[in-house]
Coordinates of C-alpha atoms in Angstrom, one line a residue:
Chain A
S1082 CA 19.1 5.3 -10.9
Q1083 CA 15.9 3.6 -10.0
K1084 CA 14.2 1.2 -12.8
I1085 CA 11.6 -1.5 -12.8
E1086 CA 11.2 -3.8 -15.7
Q1087 CA 8.3 -5.4 -16.7
N1088 CA 8.4 -7.4 -20.4
S1089 CA 6.8 -4.6 -22.7
E1090 CA 6.8 -7.9 -25.0
A1091 CA 2.7 -8.9 -24.7
L1092 CA 2.4 -12.2 -22.8
N1093 CA -0.2 -14.4 -25.4
I1094 CA -1.3 -17.9 -23.5
Q1095 CA -4.0 -20.1 -24.4
E1096 CA -7.0 -20.3 -21.9
G1097 CA -6.3 -22.7 -18.9
K1098 CA -2.7 -22.5 -19.0
T1099 CA -1.1 -20.7 -16.1
A1100 CA 0.3 -17.2 -17.0
T1101 CA 3.3 -15.5 -15.6
L1102 CA 4.3 -12.4 -15.8
T1103 CA 7.9 -10.6 -14.3
C1104 CA 9.1 -7.9 -12.2
N1105 CA 12.3 -6.9 -11.8
Y1106 CA 13.8 -3.8 -10.3
T1107 CA 17.0 -2.0 -9.5
N1108 CA 18.5 0.2 -6.6
Y1109 CA 15.2 0.2 -4.8
S1110 CA 15.0 -1.7 -1.5
P1111 CA 11.2 -2.0 -1.5
A1112 CA 9.3 -2.4 1.7
Y1113 CA 6.3 -4.2 -0.3
L1114 CA 5.5 -4.6 -3.8
Q1115 CA 1.5 -4.7 -5.3
W1116 CA 0.2 -6.0 -8.3
Y1117 CA -2.4 -4.2 -10.5
R1118 CA -5.1 -4.9 -13.2
Q1119 CA -5.3 -2.1 -15.8
D1120 CA -8.4 -2.8 -18.5
P1121 CA -8.1 -0.7 -21.7
G1122 CA -9.8 3.2 -21.1
R1123 CA -9.9 2.5 -17.0
G1124 CA -7.8 3.3 -14.6
P1125 CA -5.8 0.7 -12.4
V1126 CA -7.1 -1.6 -10.1
F1127 CA -5.4 -3.0 -7.1
L1128 CA -5.1 -6.9 -6.9
L1129 CA -2.3 -8.3 -4.3
L1130 CA 0.1 -7.2 -2.1
I1131 CA 3.2 -8.8 -0.9
R1132 CA 5.9 -7.5 1.4
E1133 CA 9.5 -7.6 1.6
N1134 CA 9.3 -10.5 4.5
E1135 CA 6.3 -13.0 2.9
K1136 CA 8.0 -14.8 -0.3
E1137 CA 4.1 -15.9 -1.8
K1138 CA 1.2 -14.7 -1.5
R1139 CA -2.0 -16.5 -2.6
K1140 CA -5.7 -15.3 -3.7
E1141 CA -7.9 -17.2 -5.6
R1142 CA -6.3 -18.0 -8.6
L1143 CA -3.7 -15.3 -8.0
K1144 CA -0.1 -16.1 -6.6
V1145 CA 2.8 -13.6 -6.4
T1146 CA 6.2 -14.0 -5.1
F1147 CA 9.1 -11.8 -3.8
D1148 CA 12.8 -12.2 -3.6
T1149 CA 14.5 -9.6 -2.5
T1150 CA 17.6 -10.7 -3.4
L1151 CA 17.2 -11.6 -7.2
K1152 CA 15.2 -8.3 -7.0
Q1153 CA 12.3 -9.8 -8.8
S1154 CA 8.4 -10.1 -7.9
L1155 CA 6.5 -13.0 -10.3
F1156 CA 2.7 -12.5 -10.4
H1157 CA 1.5 -16.2 -11.6
I1158 CA -2.8 -16.7 -13.0
T1159 CA -3.4 -20.1 -12.9
A1160 CA -6.1 -21.2 -15.0
S1161 CA -5.9 -18.8 -17.2
Q1162 CA -9.8 -17.5 -18.8
P1163 CA -9.9 -15.0 -21.6
A1164 CA -11.8 -12.3 -19.1
D1165 CA -7.6 -12.5 -17.5
S1166 CA -6.6 -10.3 -20.4
A1167 CA -5.4 -7.3 -19.3
T1168 CA -2.1 -4.8 -18.8
Y1169 CA -1.0 -6.1 -15.1
L1170 CA 1.0 -3.3 -13.2
C1171 CA 3.8 -4.0 -10.8
A1172 CA 4.6 -1.2 -8.2
L1173 CA 7.4 -0.7 -5.4
G1174 CA 6.2 0.5 -2.6
G1175 CA 8.1 2.7 0.1
Y1176 CA 6.5 5.1 3.2
Q1177 CA 2.9 6.0 1.2
K1178 CA 4.6 6.3 -2.1
V1179 CA 4.4 3.0 -5.0
T1180 CA 6.8 3.5 -8.5
F1181 CA 4.6 1.3 -11.3
G1182 CA 6.7 -0.5 -13.7
T1183 CA 4.9 0.1 -17.2
G1184 CA 3.0 -3.4 -17.4
T1185 CA 2.8 -6.2 -19.0
K1186 CA -0.4 -6.8 -21.6
L1187 CA -1.4 -9.9 -21.1
Q1188 CA -3.7 -12.0 -23.6
V1189 CA -5.6 -15.2 -22.9
I1190 CA -6.4 -17.5 -26.2
P1191 CA -9.9 -19.5 -26.0
Chain B
D830 CA -20.7 2.4 -4.2
A831 CA -17.2 4.7 -3.5
R832 CA -15.4 5.4 -6.4
V833 CA -13.1 8.2 -7.3
T834 CA -14.9 10.5 -9.9
Q835 CA -12.9 12.4 -12.1
T836 CA -13.9 15.7 -14.5
P837 CA -13.7 16.0 -17.6
R838 CA -12.6 12.8 -18.7
H839 CA -11.7 14.1 -22.3
K840 CA -10.6 17.3 -23.3
V841 CA -8.7 18.7 -26.2
T842 CA -7.5 21.8 -26.4
E843 CA -4.6 24.5 -28.6
M844 CA -1.4 24.6 -27.0
G845 CA -0.9 27.7 -24.5
Q846 CA -4.7 26.8 -23.0
E847 CA -4.7 26.5 -19.6
V848 CA -6.3 22.7 -18.3
T849 CA -8.2 22.5 -15.2
M850 CA -8.6 18.6 -13.8
R851 CA -11.0 17.8 -11.3
C852 CA -11.0 14.9 -8.6
Q853 CA -12.9 13.3 -5.8
P854 CA -11.4 11.6 -3.6
I855 CA -13.1 8.7 -2.0
L856 CA -14.6 10.1 0.8
G857 CA -12.5 9.2 4.3
H858 CA -9.6 8.4 2.1
N859 CA -6.7 10.9 3.3
T860 CA -4.2 10.2 0.5
V861 CA -4.5 11.6 -3.2
F862 CA -2.3 11.1 -6.0
W863 CA -2.4 12.4 -9.0
Y864 CA -0.3 10.8 -11.8
R865 CA 0.3 10.9 -15.7
Q866 CA 0.1 7.5 -18.1
T867 CA 1.4 8.0 -21.7
M868 CA 2.7 4.9 -23.3
M869 CA 6.5 5.6 -23.1
Q870 CA 6.6 6.6 -19.7
G871 CA 3.6 4.6 -18.2
L872 CA 2.6 5.9 -14.5
E873 CA 4.2 8.6 -13.4
L874 CA 3.7 10.2 -10.0
L875 CA 3.2 14.0 -10.3
A876 CA 1.7 14.9 -6.9
Y877 CA 0.2 13.3 -3.5
F878 CA -1.4 14.9 -0.5
R879 CA -1.7 13.4 2.9
N880 CA -4.7 15.3 4.9
R881 CA -4.6 18.1 1.9
A882 CA -0.9 18.8 2.6
P883 CA 1.1 18.5 -0.4
L884 CA 4.2 15.9 0.8
D885 CA 5.5 15.2 -2.9
D886 CA 5.1 17.4 -6.2
S887 CA 8.7 16.4 -7.5
G888 CA 7.6 14.7 -10.2
M889 CA 5.6 17.6 -11.6
P890 CA 6.7 20.3 -14.4
K891 CA 6.7 23.0 -11.6
D892 CA 6.4 25.8 -14.2
R893 CA 3.7 24.8 -15.9
F894 CA 2.0 22.6 -13.5
S895 CA 0.1 23.1 -9.9
A896 CA -2.1 20.7 -7.6
E897 CA -4.1 21.9 -5.0
M898 CA -6.7 20.6 -2.2
P899 CA -8.8 23.2 -1.7
D900 CA -11.2 21.1 0.5
A901 CA -11.4 17.4 1.5
T902 CA -13.9 16.7 -1.4
L903 CA -11.9 17.8 -4.1
A904 CA -8.2 18.3 -5.6
T905 CA -7.1 19.4 -9.0
L906 CA -4.5 19.6 -11.4
K907 CA -3.7 22.7 -13.7
I908 CA -1.7 22.6 -16.3
Q909 CA -1.0 26.5 -17.9
P910 CA 0.6 26.9 -20.5
S911 CA -0.1 23.7 -22.1
E912 CA 1.8 22.0 -24.7
P913 CA 1.8 19.0 -27.2
R914 CA 3.9 17.1 -24.3
D915 CA 1.5 17.1 -22.3
S916 CA -1.0 15.0 -24.1
A917 CA -1.7 12.0 -21.9
V918 CA -4.2 10.3 -19.7
Y919 CA -3.9 12.0 -15.8
F920 CA -5.5 10.0 -13.5
C921 CA -6.4 10.8 -9.6
A922 CA -5.8 7.7 -6.9
S923 CA -6.7 8.2 -3.2
G924 CA -6.4 5.8 -0.5
L925 CA -5.8 5.7 3.4
T926 CA -2.9 5.8 5.2
S927 CA -3.8 3.4 7.8
G928 CA -5.1 1.1 4.7
R929 CA -3.7 -3.0 5.4
N930 CA -2.5 -3.4 1.8
N931 CA -1.9 0.7 0.8
E932 CA -4.3 0.4 -2.1
Q933 CA -4.8 3.2 -4.2
F934 CA -8.1 3.9 -5.6
F935 CA -7.8 5.2 -9.3
G936 CA -10.1 7.2 -10.9
P937 CA -11.4 6.7 -14.8
G938 CA -9.0 9.2 -15.8
T939 CA -8.4 12.2 -17.6
R940 CA -7.9 11.7 -21.2
L941 CA -5.7 15.5 -22.4
T942 CA -4.6 16.0 -26.3
V943 CA -2.9 19.2 -26.4
L944 CA -3.0 20.4 -30.5

C-alpha cells in the first residue's frame, strides 16, 4: 500500500544551524512533491514544489531535493531561526490531488 | 487579502447530532478540497471538487458524510449522525488547476468535538 513517512519525532536544533527534514515514500510515482508549513491552530501553508524531473529547488533559506530512485525528499532550512519553529508536511502529488505525510515538528532553540 | 474562510471555527456537539461545516473558497479558484486532521492519521483527504463537480470522495465514510458545492462560493461538509470518532479538525482548501505550483490554500479549519 502507499505510504509516506516523515520523522514523527520532533526535531530540535540550535538557532543558526541547518535543519534537515526527511520525507520517504513507497508505492508512489508522484508527478511532484510539495512542502507545507503548519503552525498550531492554523491550516498548512504552501512553501515549495519540486517536480519529478527536478533534483533540487531553492527559495531564500529553503532548499528541497527530490530523489525518485531513493523515493525520498529532503527539506533544508539554512540559518534557522526560532520563527521557523512549526510542523512541516510533505505532500505527494498526482493529477490535481495530493497525499500528505503526517509531518515533522521542528523546534529551533534560541 | 484573498483567503479561504470556514465556519464555524469550533463546534461541540453530542453523538447523533447533525453537523454542517461551511467553506468559502478563494474567488476564482476552481478546485475545493475537504481534509480531516487528527494526531494519529495526519491530514486525510475526504473529498474534492473541480468546477463544483465532485471528483473524488473515496476518503469519506459514505454512510454518514456528504459534501456538496451548491455554488462556486460555498462548499459544505455534513456529518449525520455524528460519532465521537469524528472528532478532528476539518480543513477546506482551494486552488487553481492552472496554478503553476498546484498550490492549495487552506482555511483556518473547524475543530469538531463530538461527545
